[in-house]
Amino acid sequence: MNNRAAARGAIGAVLLLGLGMYGCGREAPKLAADDAESPETHSLEEYAARAREVSRSDASTPQGAPRMVPVGVILSGDTTAVALSKDERRWLDSHQFLTQEEVDDARSIPDEVLKSARRDPRSLTIWGLRLLERGSVTSAASVLENAASQGSIYAYEQAAVAQLKQSMRENGGQVDTNAANAFRARMEVAKILGDHRADALFAMYVPDYDTQGGARTVQEQTTEFLRQLGEEAQLQGFSAAGPDPRPNADLWVKLQKLQEAGGASEPISVY
């Protein structure tokens, strides 16, 4: 559903070219003659910085015309990183929300580059997702929480997913009440930070949740999780994240109502 495939492809090519040079540079015994006058620096910090520059240039790149996608198709999948306007796309970029295309583009980035970028929330988010995909859920949660403390709302949500999966692993694949309440509380934190789509993410993993049964527990945990997030940010030298509302909350509600009224085939602009 993402209309930035062409732009992503160009950006990804630049990034992967640089990372390819990183790999070659490690193995080559010496620089080529043409490089003697302007040698490449192959430090991990340099490549992490290059990745950040690409990320920043991407966030400021003007977007093209949107794709027209049926309402039913939009709502049938993961809406986490779907944007219904240019403003919403900018919001998603600023909080490190990654589309599947972006995750795929990042697969060739060496682990060492991502692990070394400890002060870059986008690189940390990619690294955390990679660990989660590999099944290293405990490590993934730790990395994603680090990214979250640096302002990545998406990383905070994915850390919650990692923690839920860890609990499920320990409970025979089932979501028990305590895990469901903790996940609900973390989604409440994400909503407070500004992501009104956090409810949709919650419904993906806990579709039959009893909203009344754990209300008080969720409220208490939400307060505690917010405190922990702010404390972790301060310990790392960052300002605690404040509310930054995701655009189009009313439009997403209208989409749901349109589908319920039989308008699933109605095309909607997606950026």
mmCIF file of C-alpha atoms in Angstrom:
data_model
loop_
_atom_site.group_PDB
_atom_site.id
_atom_site.type_symbol
_atom_site.label_atom_id
_atom_site.label_comp_id
_atom_site.label_asym_id
_atom_site.label_seq_id
_atom_site.Cartn_x
_atom_site.Cartn_y
_atom_site.Cartn_z
ATOM 1 C CA MET A 1 0.000 0.000 0.000
ATOM 2 C CA ASN A 2 2.994 2.250 0.101
ATOM 3 C CA ASN A 3 3.394 4.604 -2.831
ATOM 4 C CA ARG A 4 7.047 5.373 -2.191
ATOM 5 C CA ALA A 5 8.492 2.286 -3.870
ATOM 6 C CA ALA A 6 10.319 4.264 -6.564
ATOM 7 C CA ALA A 7 11.766 6.755 -4.113
ATOM 8 C CA ARG A 8 12.632 3.970 -1.693
ATOM 9 C CA GLY A 9 14.340 2.068 -4.473
ATOM 10 C CA ALA A 10 16.592 4.991 -5.328
ATOM 11 C CA ILE A 11 17.352 5.725 -1.694
ATOM 12 C CA GLY A 12 17.904 2.068 -0.931
ATOM 13 C CA ALA A 13 20.292 1.792 -3.865
ATOM 14 C CA VAL A 14 22.405 4.651 -2.551
ATOM 15 C CA LEU A 15 22.469 3.202 0.946
ATOM 16 C CA LEU A 16 23.188 -0.327 -0.172
ATOM 17 C CA LEU A 17 25.919 0.870 -2.516
ATOM 18 C CA GLY A 18 27.639 2.507 0.429
ATOM 19 C CA LEU A 19 27.166 -0.587 2.540
ATOM 20 C CA GLY A 20 28.470 -2.754 -0.281
ATOM 21 C CA MET A 21 31.601 -0.617 -0.297
ATOM 22 C CA TYR A 22 31.803 -1.242 3.449
ATOM 23 C CA GLY A 23 31.860 -4.994 2.896
ATOM 24 C CA CYS A 24 34.405 -4.802 0.103
ATOM 25 C CA GLY A 25 36.554 -2.410 2.070
ATOM 26 C CA ARG A 26 36.857 -4.849 4.958
ATOM 27 C CA GLU A 27 38.110 -7.638 2.717
ATOM 28 C CA ALA A 28 40.399 -5.708 0.375
ATOM 29 C CA PRO A 29 44.058 -5.750 1.485
ATOM 30 C CA LYS A 30 44.615 -2.247 0.123
ATOM 31 C CA LEU A 31 42.822 0.594 -1.617
ATOM 32 C CA ALA A 32 42.694 0.663 -5.386
ATOM 33 C CA ALA A 33 45.020 3.112 -7.078
ATOM 34 C CA ASP A 34 42.127 5.382 -8.035
ATOM 35 C CA ASP A 35 41.200 5.663 -4.376
ATOM 36 C CA ALA A 36 44.653 6.521 -3.144
ATOM 37 C CA GLU A 37 44.061 10.265 -3.247
ATOM 38 C CA SER A 38 40.624 10.114 -1.587
ATOM 39 C CA PRO A 39 40.516 6.948 0.535
ATOM 40 C CA GLU A 40 37.195 5.667 1.847
ATOM 41 C CA THR A 41 36.713 5.477 5.584
ATOM 42 C CA HIS A 42 35.346 2.104 6.557
ATOM 43 C CA SER A 43 34.484 2.753 10.191
ATOM 44 C CA LEU A 44 31.097 1.595 11.393
ATOM 45 C CA GLU A 45 30.368 5.082 12.681
ATOM 46 C CA GLU A 46 30.825 6.520 9.188
ATOM 47 C CA TYR A 47 28.382 4.133 7.624
ATOM 48 C CA ALA A 48 25.871 4.635 10.410
ATOM 49 C CA ALA A 49 26.147 8.386 9.791
ATOM 50 C CA ARG A 50 25.623 7.800 6.081
ATOM 51 C CA ALA A 51 22.488 5.801 6.838
ATOM 52 C CA ARG A 52 21.204 8.661 8.984
ATOM 53 C CA GLU A 53 21.842 11.143 6.180
ATOM 54 C CA VAL A 54 19.861 8.989 3.783
ATOM 55 C CA SER A 55 17.076 8.737 6.345
ATOM 56 C CA ARG A 56 16.954 12.509 6.792
ATOM 57 C CA SER A 57 16.975 13.186 3.059
ATOM 58 C CA ASP A 58 14.186 10.654 2.635
ATOM 59 C CA ALA A 59 12.011 12.342 5.242
ATOM 60 C CA SER A 60 12.306 15.666 3.411
ATOM 61 C CA THR A 61 11.819 14.272 -0.098
ATOM 62 C CA PRO A 62 8.579 15.540 -1.726
ATOM 63 C CA GLN A 63 6.099 12.731 -2.193
ATOM 64 C CA GLY A 64 4.553 11.871 -5.552
ATOM 65 C CA ALA A 65 0.937 11.229 -6.407
ATOM 66 C CA PRO A 66 -0.839 8.828 -4.042
ATOM 67 C CA ARG A 67 -2.032 5.360 -4.954
ATOM 68 C CA MET A 68 -5.749 4.708 -4.998
ATOM 69 C CA VAL A 69 -6.488 1.679 -2.831
ATOM 70 C CA PRO A 70 -9.907 0.208 -1.954
ATOM 71 C CA VAL A 71 -11.007 0.750 1.636
ATOM 72 C CA GLY A 72 -11.412 -2.983 2.175
ATOM 73 C CA VAL A 73 -7.858 -3.668 1.047
ATOM 74 C CA ILE A 74 -6.456 -0.987 3.358
ATOM 75 C CA LEU A 75 -8.299 -2.255 6.405
ATOM 76 C CA SER A 76 -7.690 -5.947 5.694
ATOM 77 C CA GLY A 77 -3.949 -5.683 6.309
ATOM 78 C CA ASP A 78 -1.511 -4.128 8.751
ATOM 79 C CA THR A 79 -2.370 -0.426 8.821
ATOM 80 C CA THR A 80 0.512 0.483 11.129
ATOM 81 C CA ALA A 81 2.602 2.269 8.494
ATOM 82 C CA VAL A 82 -0.178 3.297 6.093
ATOM 83 C CA ALA A 83 -0.502 7.041 5.459
ATOM 84 C CA LEU A 84 -3.649 8.732 4.181
ATOM 85 C CA SER A 85 -1.952 12.084 3.565
ATOM 86 C CA LYS A 86 1.487 13.602 3.098
ATOM 87 C CA ASP A 87 1.344 14.943 6.658
ATOM 88 C CA GLU A 88 0.677 11.474 8.010
ATOM 89 C CA ARG A 89 3.555 10.082 5.937
ATOM 90 C CA ARG A 90 5.889 12.711 7.404
ATOM 91 C CA TRP A 91 4.681 11.816 10.900
ATOM 92 C CA LEU A 92 5.349 8.130 10.278
ATOM 93 C CA ASP A 93 8.841 8.880 8.986
ATOM 94 C CA SER A 94 9.662 11.100 11.950
ATOM 95 C CA HIS A 95 8.742 8.309 14.373
ATOM 96 C CA GLN A 96 10.602 5.578 12.464
ATOM 97 C CA PHE A 97 7.558 3.656 11.229
ATOM 98 C CA LEU A 98 8.834 1.216 8.611
ATOM 99 C CA THR A 99 6.952 -0.258 5.693
ATOM 100 C CA GLN A 100 7.709 -3.793 4.549
ATOM 101 C CA GLU A 101 9.540 -2.318 1.554
ATOM 102 C CA GLU A 102 11.833 -0.408 3.883
ATOM 103 C CA VAL A 103 12.472 -3.469 6.006
ATOM 104 C CA ASP A 104 13.304 -5.443 2.859
ATOM 105 C CA ASP A 105 15.609 -2.667 1.599
ATOM 106 C CA ALA A 106 17.530 -2.844 4.880
ATOM 107 C CA ARG A 107 18.275 -6.565 4.761
ATOM 108 C CA SER A 108 21.688 -6.037 3.155
ATOM 109 C CA ILE A 109 22.852 -3.635 5.858
ATOM 110 C CA PRO A 110 25.488 -5.495 7.940
ATOM 111 C CA ASP A 111 24.569 -6.295 11.526
ATOM 112 C CA GLU A 112 27.674 -4.441 12.712
ATOM 113 C CA VAL A 113 26.499 -1.176 11.184
ATOM 114 C CA LEU A 114 23.119 -1.339 12.876
ATOM 115 C CA LYS A 115 24.534 -2.444 16.237
ATOM 116 C CA SER A 116 27.045 0.401 16.262
ATOM 117 C CA ALA A 117 24.473 3.150 15.718
ATOM 118 C CA ARG A 118 23.396 3.352 19.333
ATOM 119 C CA ARG A 119 22.304 6.983 19.063
ATOM 120 C CA ASP A 120 20.250 6.583 15.906
ATOM 121 C CA PRO A 121 16.662 5.434 16.523
ATOM 122 C CA ARG A 122 16.048 4.402 12.916
ATOM 123 C CA SER A 123 19.049 2.070 12.795
ATOM 124 C CA LEU A 124 18.147 0.684 16.214
ATOM 125 C CA THR A 125 14.573 0.090 15.083
ATOM 126 C CA ILE A 126 15.771 -1.838 12.023
ATOM 127 C CA TRP A 127 18.179 -3.857 14.186
ATOM 128 C CA GLY A 128 15.464 -4.646 16.718
ATOM 129 C CA LEU A 129 13.092 -5.809 13.982
ATOM 130 C CA ARG A 130 15.840 -8.000 12.553
ATOM 131 C CA LEU A 131 16.393 -9.634 15.936
ATOM 132 C CA LEU A 132 12.661 -10.112 16.369
ATOM 133 C CA GLU A 133 12.438 -11.757 12.965
ATOM 134 C CA ARG A 134 15.250 -14.126 13.980
ATOM 135 C CA GLY A 135 13.384 -15.117 17.114
ATOM 136 C CA SER A 136 15.686 -13.297 19.556
ATOM 137 C CA VAL A 137 12.739 -11.670 21.235
ATOM 138 C CA THR A 138 14.414 -10.680 24.505
ATOM 139 C CA SER A 139 17.297 -8.934 22.742
ATOM 140 C CA ALA A 140 14.877 -7.411 20.247
ATOM 141 C CA ALA A 141 12.787 -5.913 23.028
ATOM 142 C CA SER A 142 15.872 -4.361 24.643
ATOM 143 C CA VAL A 143 17.069 -2.792 21.372
ATOM 144 C CA LEU A 144 13.615 -1.529 20.461
ATOM 145 C CA GLU A 145 13.142 -0.024 23.921
ATOM 146 C CA ASN A 146 16.405 1.856 23.394
ATOM 147 C CA ALA A 147 15.068 3.220 20.103
ATOM 148 C CA ALA A 148 11.790 4.096 21.800
ATOM 149 C CA SER A 149 13.592 6.143 24.442
ATOM 150 C CA GLN A 150 15.042 8.163 21.551
ATOM 151 C CA GLY A 151 11.627 9.006 20.132
ATOM 152 C CA SER A 152 10.648 6.045 17.944
ATOM 153 C CA ILE A 153 6.980 5.401 18.664
ATOM 154 C CA TYR A 154 7.057 2.520 16.204
ATOM 155 C CA ALA A 155 9.938 0.957 18.124
ATOM 156 C CA TYR A 156 7.944 1.275 21.351
ATOM 157 C CA GLU A 157 5.048 -0.597 19.781
ATOM 158 C CA GLN A 158 7.300 -3.287 18.344
ATOM 159 C CA ALA A 159 9.048 -3.687 21.699
ATOM 160 C CA ALA A 160 5.602 -4.382 23.145
ATOM 161 C CA VAL A 161 5.070 -7.010 20.436
ATOM 162 C CA ALA A 162 8.424 -8.590 21.307
ATOM 163 C CA GLN A 163 7.522 -8.698 24.996
ATOM 164 C CA LEU A 164 4.155 -10.242 24.187
ATOM 165 C CA LYS A 165 5.827 -12.907 22.039
ATOM 166 C CA GLN A 166 8.294 -13.669 24.818
ATOM 167 C CA SER A 167 5.407 -14.193 27.225
ATOM 168 C CA MET A 168 3.614 -16.403 24.715
ATOM 169 C CA ARG A 169 6.765 -18.485 24.237
ATOM 170 C CA GLU A 170 6.880 -19.082 27.984
ATOM 171 C CA ASN A 171 3.161 -19.901 28.091
ATOM 172 C CA GLY A 172 2.898 -22.522 25.377
ATOM 173 C CA GLY A 173 1.993 -20.048 22.653
ATOM 174 C CA GLN A 174 -0.965 -18.627 24.538
ATOM 175 C CA VAL A 175 -1.656 -15.036 25.599
ATOM 176 C CA ASP A 176 -2.490 -15.076 29.287
ATOM 177 C CA THR A 177 -4.338 -12.329 31.127
ATOM 178 C CA ASN A 178 -1.232 -10.659 32.536
ATOM 179 C CA ALA A 179 0.451 -10.505 29.128
ATOM 180 C CA ALA A 180 -2.695 -9.181 27.476
ATOM 181 C CA ASN A 181 -3.071 -6.445 30.102
ATOM 182 C CA ALA A 182 0.586 -5.421 29.779
ATOM 183 C CA PHE A 183 0.303 -5.281 25.992
ATOM 184 C CA ARG A 184 -2.897 -3.247 26.285
ATOM 185 C CA ALA A 185 -1.147 -0.813 28.638
ATOM 186 C CA ARG A 186 1.779 -0.379 26.261
ATOM 187 C CA MET A 187 -0.630 0.376 23.420
ATOM 188 C CA GLU A 188 -2.241 2.971 25.670
ATOM 189 C CA VAL A 189 1.197 4.548 26.064
ATOM 190 C CA ALA A 190 1.586 4.579 22.272
ATOM 191 C CA LYS A 191 -1.792 6.315 21.988
ATOM 192 C CA ILE A 192 -0.777 8.902 24.575
ATOM 193 C CA LEU A 193 2.396 9.530 22.582
ATOM 194 C CA GLY A 194 0.216 10.143 19.543
ATOM 195 C CA ASP A 195 -0.501 6.993 17.539
ATOM 196 C CA HIS A 196 -4.261 6.543 17.216
ATOM 197 C CA ARG A 197 -3.642 3.340 15.173
ATOM 198 C CA ALA A 198 -2.253 1.497 18.209
ATOM 199 C CA ASP A 199 -5.681 -0.053 18.806
ATOM 200 C CA ALA A 200 -5.512 -1.721 15.395
ATOM 201 C CA LEU A 201 -2.110 -3.205 16.262
ATOM 202 C CA PHE A 202 -3.484 -4.490 19.563
ATOM 203 C CA ALA A 203 -6.435 -6.142 17.811
ATOM 204 C CA MET A 204 -4.037 -8.034 15.541
ATOM 205 C CA TYR A 205 -2.520 -9.889 18.496
ATOM 206 C CA VAL A 206 -5.314 -9.964 21.088
ATOM 207 C CA PRO A 207 -8.597 -9.893 19.149
ATOM 208 C CA ASP A 208 -10.755 -11.272 21.980
ATOM 209 C CA TYR A 209 -9.528 -9.050 24.790
ATOM 210 C CA ASP A 210 -11.865 -8.312 27.713
ATOM 211 C CA THR A 211 -11.764 -4.515 27.838
ATOM 212 C CA GLN A 212 -13.536 -4.362 31.196
ATOM 213 C CA GLY A 213 -11.857 -7.128 33.157
ATOM 214 C CA GLY A 214 -8.396 -5.572 33.433
ATOM 215 C CA ALA A 215 -9.262 -1.880 33.241
ATOM 216 C CA ARG A 216 -7.754 -0.886 36.581
ATOM 217 C CA THR A 217 -4.610 -2.966 36.041
ATOM 218 C CA VAL A 218 -4.133 -1.455 32.594
ATOM 219 C CA GLN A 219 -4.509 2.059 33.977
ATOM 220 C CA GLU A 220 -1.880 1.439 36.649
ATOM 221 C CA GLN A 221 0.513 -0.197 34.204
ATOM 222 C CA THR A 222 0.064 2.586 31.664
ATOM 223 C CA THR A 223 1.175 5.120 34.245
ATOM 224 C CA GLU A 224 4.177 2.990 35.187
ATOM 225 C CA PHE A 225 5.213 2.338 31.586
ATOM 226 C CA LEU A 226 5.076 6.062 30.827
ATOM 227 C CA ARG A 227 7.267 6.730 33.848
ATOM 228 C CA GLN A 228 9.752 4.077 32.754
ATOM 229 C CA LEU A 229 9.915 5.480 29.217
ATOM 230 C CA GLY A 230 10.630 8.977 30.483
ATOM 231 C CA GLU A 231 13.215 7.738 32.958
ATOM 232 C CA GLU A 232 15.049 5.704 30.315
ATOM 233 C CA ALA A 233 15.153 8.694 27.976
ATOM 234 C CA GLN A 234 16.641 10.883 30.692
ATOM 235 C CA LEU A 235 19.226 8.250 31.600
ATOM 236 C CA GLN A 236 20.383 8.270 27.982
ATOM 237 C CA GLY A 237 20.454 12.044 27.809
ATOM 238 C CA PHE A 238 17.302 12.550 25.739
ATOM 239 C CA SER A 239 14.242 14.615 26.474
ATOM 240 C CA ALA A 240 11.240 12.531 27.422
ATOM 241 C CA ALA A 241 8.924 12.055 24.449
ATOM 242 C CA GLY A 242 5.847 14.243 24.525
ATOM 243 C CA PRO A 243 2.518 13.809 22.752
ATOM 244 C CA ASP A 244 2.816 14.194 18.984
ATOM 245 C CA PRO A 245 -0.585 13.408 17.445
ATOM 246 C CA ARG A 246 -0.657 11.320 14.296
ATOM 247 C CA PRO A 247 -2.750 13.079 11.618
ATOM 248 C CA ASN A 248 -6.038 11.793 10.165
ATOM 249 C CA ALA A 249 -7.615 10.222 13.244
ATOM 250 C CA ASP A 250 -11.066 11.287 12.005
ATOM 251 C CA LEU A 251 -10.366 10.004 8.480
ATOM 252 C CA TRP A 252 -9.436 6.550 9.772
ATOM 253 C CA VAL A 253 -12.723 6.420 11.694
ATOM 254 C CA LYS A 254 -14.593 7.363 8.516
ATOM 255 C CA LEU A 255 -12.839 4.584 6.618
ATOM 256 C CA GLN A 256 -14.023 2.025 9.156
ATOM 257 C CA LYS A 257 -17.577 3.344 8.957
ATOM 258 C CA LEU A 258 -17.454 3.366 5.162
ATOM 259 C CA GLN A 259 -16.472 -0.290 5.102
ATOM 260 C CA GLU A 260 -19.210 -1.197 7.573
ATOM 261 C CA ALA A 261 -21.710 0.621 5.334
ATOM 262 C CA GLY A 262 -20.749 -1.514 2.339
ATOM 263 C CA GLY A 263 -18.177 0.797 0.808
ATOM 264 C CA ALA A 264 -15.228 -1.606 0.902
ATOM 265 C CA SER A 265 -14.585 -1.101 -2.808
ATOM 266 C CA GLU A 266 -14.383 2.704 -2.524
ATOM 267 C CA PRO A 267 -10.878 3.860 -3.554
ATOM 268 C CA ILE A 268 -8.922 5.987 -1.076
ATOM 269 C CA SER A 269 -5.646 7.861 -1.502
ATOM 270 C CA VAL A 270 -2.666 6.169 0.165
ATOM 271 C CA TYR A 271 0.761 7.840 0.413
#
